[in-house]
Coordinates of C-alpha atoms in Angstrom, one line a residue:
M1 CA 0.0 0.1 -0.1
T2 CA 1.3 3.4 -0.9
D3 CA 1.8 5.9 2.0
R4 CA 0.1 9.0 0.9
T5 CA 2.3 11.0 3.6
D6 CA 5.4 10.3 1.7
K7 CA 7.0 13.5 0.1
S8 CA 7.2 13.8 -3.8
T9 CA 10.6 12.6 -5.2
P10 CA 13.0 15.5 -6.3
S11 CA 12.3 14.6 -10.1
D12 CA 8.6 15.6 -9.7
P13 CA 7.4 19.1 -9.4
S14 CA 6.0 20.1 -6.2
R15 CA 2.5 21.6 -6.0
R16 CA 4.0 24.9 -4.8
K17 CA 6.5 24.9 -7.8
F18 CA 3.6 24.1 -10.1
L19 CA 1.5 26.9 -8.8
K20 CA 4.2 29.3 -8.9
G21 CA 4.9 28.4 -12.5
V22 CA 1.3 28.8 -13.4
G23 CA 1.3 32.2 -11.7
L24 CA 4.4 33.4 -13.7
V25 CA 2.9 32.3 -17.0
G26 CA -0.5 34.0 -16.0
A27 CA 1.3 37.3 -15.1
G28 CA 3.3 37.1 -18.2
A29 CA 0.2 36.7 -20.2
A30 CA -1.6 39.4 -18.5
I31 CA 1.4 41.9 -19.0
A32 CA 1.6 40.9 -22.7
G33 CA -2.2 41.2 -23.1
G34 CA -2.0 44.7 -21.2
L35 CA 0.7 45.9 -23.5
L36 CA -1.1 44.7 -26.6
E37 CA -4.3 46.4 -25.6
T38 CA -2.4 49.8 -24.9
E39 CA -0.9 49.4 -28.3
L40 CA -4.2 48.9 -29.9
K41 CA -5.6 51.7 -28.0
G42 CA -2.8 53.9 -29.3
E43 CA -3.5 52.7 -32.8
R44 CA -7.3 53.4 -32.5
S45 CA -6.5 56.8 -31.0
A46 CA -4.1 57.7 -33.9
A47 CA -6.6 56.5 -36.5
S48 CA -9.3 58.4 -34.7
G49 CA -7.2 61.6 -34.8
A50 CA -6.3 61.1 -38.4
N51 CA -9.9 60.9 -39.3
A52 CA -11.1 63.5 -37.0
P53 CA -12.4 66.7 -38.7
M54 CA -10.3 69.8 -38.7
S55 CA -11.9 72.6 -36.9
G56 CA -11.2 76.5 -37.0
T57 CA -10.3 78.7 -39.8
V58 CA -7.2 79.5 -41.8
E59 CA -6.3 82.6 -43.9
A60 CA -5.8 81.8 -47.7
A61 CA -4.5 84.5 -50.1
L62 CA -6.0 83.9 -53.4
Q63 CA -5.0 85.6 -56.6
V64 CA -8.3 86.1 -58.4
N65 CA -8.7 87.9 -61.6
N66 CA -5.1 89.5 -61.2
E67 CA -6.1 90.7 -57.6
R68 CA -4.9 89.5 -54.3
R69 CA -7.9 88.5 -52.3
T70 CA -7.6 87.3 -48.7
V71 CA -10.4 85.0 -47.2
Q72 CA -10.8 83.4 -43.8
V73 CA -12.2 80.0 -44.3
E74 CA -12.5 76.5 -42.9
P75 CA -9.8 74.0 -44.4
R76 CA -12.8 72.0 -45.9
T77 CA -14.2 75.2 -47.7
T78 CA -14.5 74.7 -51.6
L79 CA -13.0 77.3 -53.9
L80 CA -16.5 77.9 -55.2
N81 CA -17.6 78.5 -51.5
A82 CA -14.7 80.9 -50.9
L83 CA -15.5 83.0 -54.2
R84 CA -19.1 83.2 -53.7
N85 CA -19.5 83.5 -49.9
H86 CA -16.4 84.5 -48.4
L87 CA -15.0 87.4 -50.7
D88 CA -16.1 90.9 -50.2
P89 CA -17.4 91.7 -52.6
P90 CA -18.3 88.2 -53.8
L91 CA -17.8 86.7 -57.2
T92 CA -21.1 85.1 -58.2
G93 CA -20.3 84.3 -61.8
P94 CA -19.5 80.6 -61.1
K95 CA -22.7 79.0 -60.1
L96 CA -23.6 76.5 -57.3
V97 CA -25.8 73.7 -59.1
C98 CA -24.7 70.1 -58.8
D99 CA -22.0 70.6 -56.2
M100 CA -20.4 67.2 -57.3
G101 CA -18.4 68.1 -60.4
T102 CA -21.0 66.8 -63.0
C103 CA -22.5 70.0 -64.7
G104 CA -19.6 72.4 -65.3
A105 CA -21.6 75.5 -64.0
C106 CA -18.9 76.4 -61.5
T107 CA -16.1 76.2 -64.0
V108 CA -13.3 78.7 -63.4
L109 CA -9.7 78.7 -64.6
V110 CA -6.7 77.7 -62.6
D111 CA -3.5 78.6 -64.2
D112 CA -5.5 78.9 -67.3
R113 CA -7.0 75.4 -67.2
P114 CA -10.7 74.8 -66.6
V115 CA -11.6 73.3 -63.3
Y116 CA -14.7 72.6 -61.2
A117 CA -14.5 75.0 -58.4
C118 CA -16.8 73.0 -56.3
L119 CA -14.2 70.1 -56.3
V120 CA -11.2 72.2 -55.3
L121 CA -10.4 73.4 -51.8
A122 CA -9.8 77.0 -51.3
V123 CA -6.5 76.3 -49.5
D124 CA -5.3 74.2 -52.4
A125 CA -5.7 77.0 -54.9
V126 CA -3.4 79.3 -52.8
G127 CA -0.4 80.5 -55.2
K128 CA -2.3 79.8 -58.4
K129 CA -3.7 82.1 -60.9
I130 CA -7.6 82.0 -60.7
T131 CA -9.9 83.4 -63.4
T132 CA -13.6 83.6 -63.1
V133 CA -16.0 84.6 -65.8
E134 CA -15.9 88.1 -64.3
G135 CA -12.2 88.2 -65.0
L136 CA -12.5 87.4 -68.9
G137 CA -14.4 90.7 -69.6
T138 CA -16.9 93.4 -68.3
A139 CA -20.4 94.4 -69.5
E140 CA -18.6 97.5 -71.2
R141 CA -15.8 95.4 -72.6
P142 CA -16.8 91.8 -73.1
N143 CA -14.3 89.1 -74.6
Q144 CA -15.1 87.7 -77.9
V145 CA -17.0 84.7 -76.4
Q146 CA -19.0 86.8 -74.0
A147 CA -20.0 89.1 -76.9
A148 CA -20.8 86.3 -79.2
F149 CA -23.0 84.6 -76.5
V150 CA -25.1 87.9 -76.3
A151 CA -25.2 88.4 -80.2
D152 CA -26.2 84.9 -80.9
D153 CA -28.7 84.5 -77.9
A154 CA -26.7 81.5 -76.5
L155 CA -28.2 81.5 -73.1
M156 CA -31.5 80.7 -71.5
C157 CA -31.8 80.4 -67.8
G158 CA -28.3 81.4 -67.6
F159 CA -26.9 79.1 -64.8
C160 CA -24.7 77.1 -67.2
T161 CA -23.6 80.1 -69.2
P162 CA -20.5 81.1 -67.1
G163 CA -19.2 77.7 -67.2
F164 CA -19.6 77.4 -71.0
V165 CA -18.1 80.8 -71.5
T166 CA -15.1 80.2 -69.3
T167 CA -14.4 76.8 -70.8
I168 CA -14.8 77.9 -74.4
S169 CA -12.7 81.1 -73.8
A170 CA -9.8 78.8 -72.4
Y171 CA -10.1 76.3 -75.4
L172 CA -9.9 79.1 -78.0
K173 CA -6.6 80.1 -76.7
K174 CA -5.2 76.7 -77.3
N175 CA -7.1 75.9 -80.5
P176 CA -8.0 79.4 -82.2
Q177 CA -9.9 77.7 -85.2
P178 CA -11.6 74.7 -83.9
T179 CA -14.2 72.6 -85.6
L180 CA -17.6 72.0 -84.3
V181 CA -16.6 68.4 -83.2
E182 CA -13.6 69.9 -81.3
L183 CA -15.8 72.4 -79.5
R184 CA -18.2 69.8 -78.6
E185 CA -15.6 67.6 -77.1
A186 CA -14.0 70.5 -75.3
C187 CA -17.3 71.3 -73.7
K188 CA -18.3 67.8 -72.7
G189 CA -17.8 68.6 -69.0
N190 CA -20.6 71.4 -69.2
F191 CA -24.2 70.4 -69.1
C192 CA -27.2 72.7 -70.3
R193 CA -30.4 71.8 -68.7
C194 CA -32.3 74.0 -71.2
G195 CA -30.8 72.4 -74.2
T196 CA -29.5 75.4 -75.7
Y197 CA -26.3 73.6 -77.1
P198 CA -26.8 74.6 -80.8
R199 CA -26.8 78.2 -80.0
V200 CA -23.8 77.9 -77.6
F201 CA -21.7 76.1 -80.3
E202 CA -22.9 78.8 -83.0
A203 CA -21.6 81.4 -80.6
A204 CA -18.2 79.6 -79.9
L205 CA -17.6 79.3 -83.8
A206 CA -18.4 83.0 -84.2
A207 CA -16.0 83.9 -81.5
A208 CA -13.5 81.8 -83.1
K209 CA -13.8 83.8 -86.4
Q210 CA -13.0 87.1 -84.6
K211 CA -9.7 85.9 -83.3

């Protein structure tokens, strides 16, 4: 019969050693788990900070129609919003219609290239040359495209007109004698809800002849 009071042999781990080993393993796991959780929290905090919306306003110096205009805007403010609502006096030629870069009514020139002002941040336009339809000519001295639009009655409601005039004016500088097909291709980013396309292209061709 085995004596249950006998001590364990040296080759067998004692209960105390076993519990001590389990405790160390558990403590190590807890520490590792704590470090991992801390790291994950840090990553989540960093990600949250990266995606957090910026607040406050910044000062942006815009070169608009050959004038330096300073605006105080939120970093998320579009160039269109800045031109229409933050300048004094405002420039309302570019129109807010679709607000998603599909109609072309807000077209302005940035470094002489047509862009949708509703898709450009005002802070990204700093240091660049911005031209709106107001900068192409005046009521007393319109440019060739503006004059042709009036002469050929190439507008109806007028919301798309500034975008077409701006786009065509830029294109005629690049291609002074375009074909009708080329003009249509150049204006494919501009949409007229009134369907005044025939008059628009007649005016564009007439303006090209005056150059």
